[in-house]
Amino acid sequence: MKLKILAKVDSLDTQKSIISKIGELINFKNLEPGDKLPSERMLSEKFEVSRSNVREAIQKLELYGLLDSIPQSGTFVANIGVIAMNGMIEDILRLEDPDFKSLVETRILLELKTVRLASLRRTEEDLEKIKEALDAYSEKVLRGEDAVQEDLLFHLAIARASGNSIMNNFMLIITPEIITNFEKYHVCDKKLANLSISEHQDIFEAIKKQDPKLAKQKMKDHFTVLYQYCYNIKKST
Amino acid sequence: MKLKILAKVDSLDTQKSIISKIGELINFKNLEPGDKLPSERMLSEKFEVSRSNVREAIQKLELYGLLDSIPQSGTFVANIGVIAMNGMIEDILRLEDPDFKSLVETRILLELKTVRLASLRRTEEDLEKIKEALDAYSEKVLRGEDAVQEDLLFHLAIARASGNSIMNNFMLIITPEIITNFEKYHVCDKKLANLSISEHQDIFEAIKKQDPKLAKQKMKDHFTVLYQYCYNIKKST
DNA sequence: ACTTATAAATTGGTTAACCAGATTACAAGG
DNA sequence: CCTTGTAATCTGGTTAACCAATTTATAAGT
């Protein structure tokens, strides 16, 4: 009964094909920044797909900042020339599904930065939120319960305190997949959880003291375990 | 005639309100990972919004990995418990629009990493692609033309060679906004462009030699100029 | 000729009916 | 009581007609 997933893959394929065709069209018509694309209706007719499919493709390209759709007016190519447009569309179509290794790599990179920024920029309110997340985590671990969610919320609270909305956004994007992978590979063992409490506390204290170097180091220590698991999984698969 | 934009803001507001209500509903009904959400029709009726609005909100939550919509079956909450769900939805709703400073900070962070990974993992094909992008950039600069697009494509080629699909994806997301901001603030001056050619070449050579340390350093040098512009803009605004 | 006023056509967004696959309920058969 | 077959129902996806705001074309006035 894997047919469910197949339907989604199929839908993604048509979306990719539409994106590709929109790219070709921009090339063919030499559309420059600010120019108007043909209407959704015309595109759906030209590409022989449903209009809703066209809309979804446009929405995706809007997400990547390549198009800008304005109600009752039209869809316009963003302030990006044809050359960059071509390159980016090609890259978007080539994008592979994220693997666990990429996930961990990216997470560590982001968190070593957000913790540093958080220690420099955190407000009192940020600090309170982090403390709340820390306490919620500790309590649950001490009760012997699984606390993967509280763990990640602690890290997200730091990301928010970093004052960098993009890194915060990126952390939000990768967090769910981290949670599912953690549970899948049983990364968060209960023996480790007790150790993690003090590690979390150290991180919190460093942020409180506004010591960026210490904060980064404590986060690095915290991730040492994760590194190992990452490599173990890499070897075993 | 700023009404165009207002329509979009309004639409985003209703989307946020729907996301918030979905969150409340998951709480109220104590829905756990794998549980099924009410159908789109019921939600649209309950929330008194159009079904397409509901669909868009669900799609957004799907993007953040919180929901999973399966054709002809239903929408399911992802492998994330109520606690993480609450925290993440709250964070998603709070997300601010990215500012230029965040953009530059994130770009530098990502690129110092991707260039390192690229120097370690690049295939021969990757190297060729990077070389092509480099040549395209150099040619255009030497002809005295604006080459912001080719500049960014060079950096994207490196991101692709990094072998980390998530960082590659993130680079793609922030690139268009970098381009528009560059053109807005005239960051890429023509005097700088000539200097940048040799900097790009240095980066390329380091990747070719598979020297991660050198690659990172050369990228850092390349960004020195950008740093300065960032602070200038910060001061002037 | 140029501006202004007005009507027709075009646009993205919305709505409601419809579709095919998936699920559920239930009855028949063992 | 359990399995199995079947029909009714429910689901996300698709389609086509419709909407209001916008843009364009056209005509009127000066």
Coordinates of C-alpha atoms (C1' of nucleotides) in Angstrom, one line a residue:
Chain A
M1 CA 0.0 0.0 0.0
K2 CA 2.8 2.4 -0.9
L3 CA 0.5 4.0 -3.5
K4 CA -0.3 6.8 -1.2
I5 CA 3.2 8.1 -1.4
L6 CA 3.4 7.5 -5.2
A7 CA 0.6 10.0 -5.8
K8 CA 2.6 12.6 -4.0
V9 CA 5.8 11.9 -6.0
D10 CA 3.8 12.1 -9.2
S11 CA 2.4 15.4 -8.1
L12 CA 5.9 16.7 -7.4
D13 CA 7.0 15.6 -10.8
T14 CA 4.4 17.6 -12.6
Q15 CA 5.2 20.6 -10.4
K16 CA 8.9 20.2 -11.3
S17 CA 8.0 20.0 -15.0
I18 CA 5.9 23.1 -14.7
I19 CA 8.7 25.0 -13.0
S20 CA 11.0 23.9 -15.7
K21 CA 8.6 25.1 -18.4
I22 CA 8.1 28.5 -16.7
G23 CA 11.9 28.8 -16.8
E24 CA 12.1 28.0 -20.5
L25 CA 9.3 30.5 -21.1
I26 CA 11.2 33.3 -19.3
N27 CA 14.2 32.5 -21.4
F28 CA 12.3 32.2 -24.7
K29 CA 10.4 35.5 -24.1
N30 CA 13.5 37.2 -22.7
L31 CA 11.5 38.3 -19.7
E32 CA 13.4 40.7 -17.5
P33 CA 12.9 41.7 -13.9
G34 CA 9.5 43.3 -13.4
D35 CA 8.0 41.8 -16.6
K36 CA 4.7 40.1 -16.4
L37 CA 4.3 36.4 -16.9
P38 CA 1.3 35.1 -19.0
S39 CA -1.8 34.6 -16.8
E40 CA -2.3 31.4 -14.8
R41 CA -5.1 30.4 -17.2
M42 CA -2.9 30.7 -20.3
L43 CA 0.0 28.8 -18.6
S44 CA -2.3 26.0 -17.6
E45 CA -3.6 25.8 -21.1
K46 CA -0.1 26.1 -22.7
F47 CA 1.4 23.4 -20.4
E48 CA -1.8 21.3 -20.5
V49 CA -2.1 21.1 -16.7
S50 CA -4.6 22.3 -14.2
R51 CA -4.6 25.8 -13.1
S52 CA -4.1 24.8 -9.5
N53 CA -0.9 23.0 -10.4
V54 CA 0.3 26.2 -12.1
R55 CA -0.6 28.1 -8.9
E56 CA 1.3 25.7 -6.7
A57 CA 4.4 25.9 -9.0
I58 CA 4.2 29.7 -8.9
Q59 CA 3.9 29.6 -5.1
K60 CA 7.0 27.5 -4.9
L61 CA 8.9 29.9 -7.1
E62 CA 7.6 32.7 -5.0
L63 CA 9.0 31.0 -1.9
Y64 CA 12.4 31.0 -3.6
G65 CA 12.0 34.7 -4.4
L66 CA 11.9 34.2 -8.2
L67 CA 8.4 35.3 -8.9
D68 CA 6.0 37.8 -7.3
S69 CA 2.3 37.2 -7.7
I70 CA 0.1 40.3 -7.2
P71 CA -3.7 39.9 -6.9
Q72 CA -5.8 41.0 -9.8
S73 CA -2.8 42.1 -11.6
G74 CA -0.4 39.3 -12.6
T75 CA 2.6 37.3 -11.8
F76 CA 5.9 39.2 -12.2
V77 CA 9.5 38.0 -12.4
A78 CA 11.5 39.2 -9.4
N79 CA 14.4 41.6 -9.5
I80 CA 16.6 38.8 -10.9
G81 CA 18.0 38.7 -14.4
V82 CA 17.6 35.8 -16.8
I83 CA 21.0 34.3 -16.1
A84 CA 20.5 34.0 -12.3
M85 CA 16.9 32.8 -13.0
N86 CA 18.1 30.0 -15.1
G87 CA 20.8 28.9 -12.7
M88 CA 18.5 29.0 -9.7
I89 CA 15.7 27.1 -11.4
E90 CA 18.2 24.5 -12.5
D91 CA 19.4 24.2 -8.9
I92 CA 15.9 24.1 -7.4
L93 CA 15.0 21.2 -9.7
R94 CA 18.2 19.3 -8.9
L95 CA 17.7 19.6 -5.1
E96 CA 18.0 16.3 -3.5
D97 CA 16.0 15.1 -0.5
P98 CA 17.9 15.9 2.7
D99 CA 19.8 13.0 4.3
F100 CA 20.4 12.7 8.0
K101 CA 24.1 13.6 7.7
S102 CA 23.2 17.0 6.0
L103 CA 20.7 17.5 8.7
V104 CA 23.1 17.1 11.6
E105 CA 25.8 19.1 9.8
T106 CA 23.5 22.0 9.2
R107 CA 22.0 21.9 12.7
I108 CA 25.5 22.0 14.3
L109 CA 26.5 24.9 12.1
L110 CA 23.4 26.9 12.9
E111 CA 23.4 26.2 16.6
L112 CA 27.0 27.1 17.2
K113 CA 26.2 30.4 15.7
T114 CA 22.7 31.1 17.2
V115 CA 24.0 30.3 20.7
R116 CA 26.8 32.8 20.2
L117 CA 24.4 35.5 18.9
A118 CA 21.9 34.7 21.6
S119 CA 24.6 35.3 24.3
L120 CA 25.3 38.7 22.8
R121 CA 21.8 39.8 22.0
R122 CA 19.4 38.1 24.4
T123 CA 16.9 40.3 26.2
E124 CA 15.7 39.6 29.6
E125 CA 12.5 38.2 28.1
D126 CA 14.5 35.9 25.9
L127 CA 16.4 34.6 28.9
E128 CA 13.2 33.9 30.7
K129 CA 11.9 31.9 27.8
I130 CA 15.1 29.9 27.6
K131 CA 14.9 29.2 31.3
E132 CA 11.3 28.0 31.1
A133 CA 12.3 25.6 28.3
L134 CA 15.3 24.4 30.3
D135 CA 13.1 23.8 33.4
A136 CA 10.5 21.9 31.4
Y137 CA 13.2 19.7 29.9
S138 CA 14.9 19.0 33.2
E139 CA 11.6 18.2 35.0
K140 CA 10.6 15.7 32.4
V141 CA 14.0 14.0 32.3
L142 CA 14.1 13.7 36.1
R143 CA 10.7 12.1 35.9
G144 CA 12.3 9.5 33.7
E145 CA 10.1 10.4 30.7
D146 CA 11.1 11.0 27.1
A147 CA 12.0 14.6 26.6
V148 CA 13.1 14.9 22.9
Q149 CA 10.5 17.6 22.3
E150 CA 11.5 19.7 25.3
D151 CA 15.1 19.3 24.3
L152 CA 14.4 20.8 20.9
L153 CA 12.3 23.6 22.3
F154 CA 15.2 24.6 24.4
H155 CA 17.3 24.9 21.3
L156 CA 14.6 26.8 19.5
A157 CA 14.3 29.3 22.3
I158 CA 18.0 30.0 21.8
A159 CA 17.5 30.4 18.1
R160 CA 14.8 32.9 18.8
A161 CA 17.0 34.8 21.1
S162 CA 19.7 35.0 18.4
G163 CA 17.9 37.9 16.9
N164 CA 18.5 36.5 13.4
S165 CA 15.1 35.7 11.9
I166 CA 16.5 33.7 9.0
M167 CA 18.6 31.4 11.2
N168 CA 15.5 31.1 13.4
N169 CA 13.4 30.1 10.4
F170 CA 16.0 27.6 9.2
M171 CA 16.1 26.0 12.6
L172 CA 12.3 25.7 12.6
I173 CA 12.5 24.0 9.2
I174 CA 15.0 21.3 10.2
T175 CA 13.7 20.7 13.7
P176 CA 10.8 18.3 13.0
E177 CA 13.1 16.1 10.9
I178 CA 15.6 16.0 13.7
I179 CA 13.0 14.9 16.1
T180 CA 11.7 12.1 13.9
N181 CA 15.2 10.9 13.1
F182 CA 16.2 11.0 16.8
E183 CA 13.2 8.9 17.7
K184 CA 13.9 6.6 14.7
Y185 CA 17.5 6.0 15.6
H186 CA 17.0 6.3 19.4
V187 CA 19.6 9.0 19.5
C188 CA 18.3 10.4 22.8
D189 CA 19.1 7.6 25.1
K190 CA 17.9 7.9 28.7
K191 CA 21.4 7.5 30.1
L192 CA 22.5 10.5 28.0
A193 CA 19.5 12.5 29.0
N194 CA 20.7 13.0 32.6
L195 CA 24.1 14.2 31.3
S196 CA 22.3 16.6 28.9
I197 CA 20.6 18.4 31.8
S198 CA 23.9 19.8 33.1
E199 CA 25.0 20.5 29.5
H200 CA 21.9 22.5 28.9
Q201 CA 22.3 24.3 32.2
D202 CA 25.9 25.2 31.2
I203 CA 24.7 26.7 27.9
F204 CA 22.0 28.6 29.7
E205 CA 24.5 30.1 32.2
A206 CA 26.8 31.1 29.4
I207 CA 24.0 32.9 27.7
K208 CA 23.0 34.5 30.9
K209 CA 26.5 35.7 31.5
Q210 CA 26.6 37.0 27.9
D211 CA 29.8 35.1 27.3
P212 CA 29.7 34.1 23.6
K213 CA 32.9 32.1 23.6
L214 CA 31.9 30.0 26.5
A215 CA 28.4 29.6 25.1
K216 CA 29.7 28.3 21.8
Q217 CA 32.1 25.9 23.6
K218 CA 29.4 24.5 25.8
M219 CA 27.2 23.9 22.8
K220 CA 30.1 22.2 21.1
D221 CA 30.5 19.9 24.1
H222 CA 26.8 19.2 24.0
F223 CA 27.0 18.1 20.4
T224 CA 30.0 15.8 20.9
V225 CA 27.6 13.0 21.6
L226 CA 25.6 13.8 18.6
Y227 CA 28.7 13.8 16.3
Q228 CA 29.4 10.2 17.4
Y229 CA 25.9 9.0 16.7
C230 CA 26.0 10.7 13.3
Y231 CA 29.1 8.7 12.4
N232 CA 27.8 5.5 13.8
I233 CA 24.7 5.8 11.7
K234 CA 26.8 6.7 8.7
K235 CA 28.9 3.6 9.1
S236 CA 25.9 1.3 9.7
T237 CA 23.9 2.4 6.7
Chain B
M1 CA -1.6 52.4 -5.0
K2 CA -0.2 50.4 -2.2
L3 CA -3.4 48.5 -1.9
K4 CA -1.9 45.6 -3.9
I5 CA 0.4 44.8 -1.1
L6 CA -2.3 45.2 1.5
A7 CA -4.2 42.4 0.0
K8 CA -1.3 40.1 0.4
V9 CA -0.8 41.1 4.0
D10 CA -4.4 40.5 4.7
S11 CA -4.2 37.1 3.1
L12 CA -1.2 36.3 5.3
D13 CA -3.1 37.4 8.4
T14 CA -5.9 35.0 7.7
Q15 CA -3.4 32.2 7.1
K16 CA -1.7 32.9 10.4
S17 CA -5.1 32.9 12.1
I18 CA -5.9 29.5 10.6
I19 CA -2.5 28.1 11.6
S20 CA -3.1 29.3 15.1
K21 CA -6.6 27.7 15.2
I22 CA -5.2 24.4 13.9
G23 CA -2.7 24.5 16.7
E24 CA -5.5 25.1 19.3
L25 CA -7.5 22.3 17.8
I26 CA -4.6 19.8 18.1
N27 CA -4.3 20.9 21.7
F28 CA -8.0 20.7 22.5
K29 CA -8.4 17.3 20.9
N30 CA -5.1 16.1 22.3
L31 CA -4.1 14.9 18.8
E32 CA -0.9 12.8 18.9
P33 CA 1.6 11.9 16.2
G34 CA -0.1 10.0 13.4
D35 CA -3.6 11.1 14.4
K36 CA -5.9 12.5 11.7
L37 CA -7.0 16.1 11.5
P38 CA -10.6 16.9 10.6
S39 CA -11.2 17.1 6.9
E40 CA -10.4 20.3 5.0
R41 CA -14.1 20.9 4.5
M42 CA -14.9 20.7 8.2
L43 CA -12.0 23.0 9.1
S44 CA -13.1 25.6 6.5
E45 CA -16.6 25.5 8.0
K46 CA -15.4 25.5 11.6
F47 CA -13.0 28.4 11.0
E48 CA -15.4 30.2 8.7
V49 CA -12.8 30.5 5.9
S50 CA -12.6 29.2 2.4
R51 CA -11.3 25.7 1.9
S52 CA -8.4 27.0 -0.3
N53 CA -7.3 29.1 2.6
V54 CA -7.3 26.0 4.8
R55 CA -5.3 24.1 2.2
E56 CA -2.7 26.9 2.0
A57 CA -2.3 26.9 5.8
I58 CA -1.9 23.1 5.8
Q59 CA 0.7 23.3 3.0
K60 CA 2.7 25.8 5.1
L61 CA 2.6 23.5 8.1
E62 CA 3.6 20.7 5.8
L63 CA 6.6 22.7 4.7
Y64 CA 7.6 23.0 8.4
G65 CA 7.2 19.3 8.8
L66 CA 4.3 19.6 11.2
L67 CA 1.6 18.0 9.1
D68 CA 1.4 15.4 6.4
S69 CA -1.4 15.5 3.9
I70 CA -2.2 12.2 2.1
P71 CA -4.4 12.2 -1.0
Q72 CA -7.8 10.6 -0.5
S73 CA -7.1 9.8 3.0
G74 CA -6.6 12.8 5.3
T75 CA -4.2 15.2 6.9
F76 CA -2.1 13.8 9.7
V77 CA 0.0 15.3 12.5
A78 CA 3.6 14.5 12.0
N79 CA 5.8 12.5 14.3
I80 CA 5.9 15.4 16.8
G81 CA 4.2 15.5 20.1
V82 CA 1.8 18.2 21.3
I83 CA 4.4 20.1 23.2
A84 CA 6.8 20.5 20.3
M85 CA 3.9 21.3 18.1
N86 CA 2.7 24.1 20.3
G87 CA 6.2 25.6 20.6
M88 CA 6.9 25.4 16.9
I89 CA 3.6 26.9 15.8
E90 CA 4.1 29.7 18.2
D91 CA 7.5 30.3 16.8
I92 CA 6.3 30.1 13.2
L93 CA 3.6 32.7 13.9
R94 CA 6.1 35.0 15.6
L95 CA 8.7 34.8 12.8
E96 CA 9.7 38.3 11.7
D97 CA 10.5 39.4 8.1
P98 CA 14.2 39.0 7.4
D99 CA 16.3 42.1 7.7
F100 CA 19.4 42.7 5.6
K101 CA 21.7 42.1 8.6
S102 CA 20.3 38.7 9.2
L103 CA 20.6 37.9 5.6
V104 CA 24.3 38.8 5.4
E105 CA 25.1 37.1 8.7
T106 CA 23.4 33.9 7.5
R107 CA 25.0 34.0 4.1
I108 CA 28.5 34.3 5.6
L109 CA 27.9 31.5 8.0
L110 CA 26.6 29.2 5.3
E111 CA 29.3 30.0 2.7
L112 CA 32.2 29.6 5.1
K113 CA 30.9 26.1 5.6
T114 CA 29.9 25.2 2.1
V115 CA 33.2 26.3 0.7
R116 CA 35.0 24.1 3.2
L117 CA 32.8 21.1 2.4
A118 CA 33.1 21.7 -1.3
S119 CA 36.9 21.6 -1.1
L120 CA 36.6 18.2 0.7
R121 CA 33.8 16.6 -1.4
R122 CA 33.8 18.2 -4.8
T123 CA 33.7 15.8 -7.7
E124 CA 35.4 16.6 -11.1
E125 CA 32.0 17.5 -12.4
D126 CA 31.4 19.9 -9.6
L127 CA 34.8 21.5 -10.2
E128 CA 33.9 22.0 -13.9
K129 CA 30.6 23.7 -13.0
I130 CA 32.4 26.0 -10.6
K131 CA 35.0 26.8 -13.3
E132 CA 32.2 27.6 -15.8
A133 CA 30.5 30.0 -13.3
L134 CA 33.9 31.6 -12.6
D135 CA 34.7 32.2 -16.2
A136 CA 31.2 33.6 -17.0
Y137 CA 31.7 36.0 -14.1
S138 CA 35.2 37.1 -15.1
E139 CA 34.2 37.6 -18.7
K140 CA 31.3 39.8 -17.9
V141 CA 33.3 41.9 -15.4
L142 CA 36.1 42.4 -17.9
R143 CA 33.6 43.6 -20.4
G144 CA 32.7 46.3 -17.8
E145 CA 29.2 44.9 -17.4
D146 CA 27.2 44.3 -14.2
A147 CA 27.8 40.8 -13.0
V148 CA 25.9 40.4 -9.8
Q149 CA 24.0 37.4 -11.1
E150 CA 27.1 35.6 -12.3
D151 CA 28.7 36.4 -8.9
L152 CA 25.9 34.6 -7.0
L153 CA 25.9 31.7 -9.5
F154 CA 29.5 31.1 -8.7
H155 CA 28.7 30.9 -5.0
L156 CA 25.7 28.6 -5.7
A157 CA 27.9 26.3 -7.7
I158 CA 30.1 26.0 -4.6
A159 CA 27.0 25.3 -2.4
R160 CA 26.0 22.5 -4.7
A161 CA 29.5 21.0 -4.6
S162 CA 29.3 21.0 -0.8
G163 CA 27.2 17.8 -1.0
N164 CA 24.9 19.1 1.7
S165 CA 21.4 19.4 0.2
I166 CA 20.0 21.4 3.1
M167 CA 22.7 24.1 3.0
N168 CA 22.3 24.2 -0.7
N169 CA 18.6 24.7 -0.3
F170 CA 19.1 27.4 2.3
M171 CA 21.5 29.2 0.0
L172 CA 19.0 29.1 -2.8
I173 CA 16.4 30.6 -0.5
I174 CA 18.5 33.6 0.6
T175 CA 20.2 34.3 -2.8
P176 CA 17.4 36.3 -4.5
E177 CA 17.1 38.6 -1.6
I178 CA 20.8 39.1 -1.6
I179 CA 20.7 40.0 -5.2
T180 CA 17.9 42.6 -4.8
N181 CA 19.6 44.1 -1.8
F182 CA 22.9 44.3 -3.6
E183 CA 21.3 46.2 -6.4
K184 CA 19.3 48.3 -4.1
Y185 CA 22.3 49.4 -2.0
H186 CA 24.8 49.2 -4.9
V187 CA 27.0 46.9 -2.9
C188 CA 28.7 45.5 -6.0
D189 CA 30.6 48.4 -7.2
K190 CA 32.6 48.2 -10.4
K191 CA 35.9 49.0 -8.7
L192 CA 35.3 46.1 -6.4
A193 CA 34.3 43.8 -9.2
N194 CA 37.9 43.6 -10.6
L195 CA 39.3 42.8 -7.2
S196 CA 36.6 40.1 -6.8
I197 CA 37.8 38.3 -9.9
S198 CA 41.1 37.3 -8.3
E199 CA 39.3 36.5 -5.0
H200 CA 37.0 34.2 -6.8
Q201 CA 39.9 32.6 -8.6
D202 CA 41.7 32.1 -5.3
I203 CA 38.6 30.3 -3.9
F204 CA 38.4 28.2 -6.9
E205 CA 42.0 27.2 -6.7
A206 CA 41.7 26.2 -3.1
I207 CA 38.7 24.0 -3.9
K208 CA 40.6 22.5 -6.7
K209 CA 43.5 21.8 -4.4
Q210 CA 41.1 20.3 -1.9
D211 CA 42.4 22.6 0.8
P212 CA 39.6 23.3 3.2
K213 CA 41.5 25.7 5.4
L214 CA 42.7 27.8 2.5
A215 CA 39.3 27.7 0.9
K216 CA 37.6 29.0 4.0
Q217 CA 40.2 31.7 4.5
K218 CA 39.9 32.9 0.9
M219 CA 36.1 33.1 1.3
K220 CA 36.6 35.1 4.5
D221 CA 38.8 37.5 2.6
H222 CA 36.2 37.8 -0.1
F223 CA 33.6 38.7 2.5
T224 CA 35.6 41.3 4.2
V225 CA 34.3 43.9 1.8
L226 CA 30.8 42.7 2.4
Y227 CA 31.2 43.0 6.1
Q228 CA 32.1 46.7 5.7
Y229 CA 29.1 47.4 3.5
C230 CA 26.8 45.7 6.0
Y231 CA 28.0 47.9 8.8
N232 CA 27.8 51.0 6.7
I233 CA 24.2 50.3 5.8
K234 CA 23.4 49.5 9.4
K235 CA 24.7 52.9 10.4
S236 CA 22.9 54.8 7.7
T237 CA 19.5 53.3 8.2
Chain C
dA1 C1' -3.5 67.0 -29.0
dC2 C1' -4.1 66.1 -24.3
dT3 C1' -6.6 65.0 -20.2
dT4 C1' -10.4 62.8 -18.2
dA5 C1' -14.4 59.7 -17.9
dT6 C1' -16.2 55.4 -18.7
dA7 C1' -16.8 50.8 -20.2
dA8 C1' -14.8 46.4 -21.6
dA9 C1' -11.4 42.9 -20.9
dT10 C1' -7.9 40.7 -17.9
dT11 C1' -6.1 39.3 -13.6
dG12 C1' -5.3 36.4 -9.2
dG13 C1' -8.4 34.7 -5.7
dT14 C1' -12.6 32.3 -4.3
dT15 C1' -16.2 29.1 -4.5
dA16 C1' -18.8 25.0 -5.1
dA17 C1' -19.5 21.0 -7.6
dC18 C1' -17.2 16.9 -9.0
dC19 C1' -13.5 13.0 -9.3
dA20 C1' -11.0 8.9 -8.1
dG21 C1' -8.9 6.5 -4.6
dA22 C1' -9.2 5.2 0.3
dT23 C1' -11.8 4.1 4.2
dT24 C1' -15.5 2.5 6.8
dA25 C1' -19.8 -0.1 7.9
dC26 C1' -22.2 -3.8 7.5
dA27 C1' -24.1 -8.0 5.9
dA28 C1' -23.4 -12.7 4.0
dG29 C1' -20.9 -16.9 4.4
dG30 C1' -18.1 -20.0 6.9
Chain D
dC1 C1' -17.0 -15.2 16.3
dC2 C1' -14.2 -14.3 12.5
dT3 C1' -13.4 -13.5 7.6
dT4 C1' -14.8 -11.6 3.3
dG5 C1' -17.3 -9.0 -0.1
dT6 C1' -19.6 -5.0 -1.3
dA7 C1' -21.7 -0.7 -1.2
dA8 C1' -22.0 3.7 1.0
dT9 C1' -19.2 7.4 2.7
dC10 C1' -15.3 10.3 3.3
dT11 C1' -10.9 12.1 1.7
dG12 C1' -7.6 15.4 -0.7
dG13 C1' -7.2 16.8 -5.4
dT14 C1' -9.2 18.8 -9.7
dT15 C1' -12.1 21.5 -12.4
dA16 C1' -14.8 25.3 -14.1
dA17 C1' -17.6 29.0 -13.2
dC18 C1' -17.6 33.2 -10.6
dC19 C1' -15.8 37.6 -8.0
dA20 C1' -13.8 42.0 -7.2
dA21 C1' -9.9 44.7 -8.1
dT22 C1' -7.1 46.1 -11.8
dT23 C1' -5.6 47.2 -16.2
dT24 C1' -6.4 48.5 -20.8
dA25 C1' -9.1 50.4 -24.6
dT26 C1' -12.2 53.7 -26.0
dA27 C1' -14.8 57.8 -26.1
dA28 C1' -15.9 62.5 -24.6
dG29 C1' -14.7 67.0 -23.2
dT30 C1' -11.7 70.9 -23.4

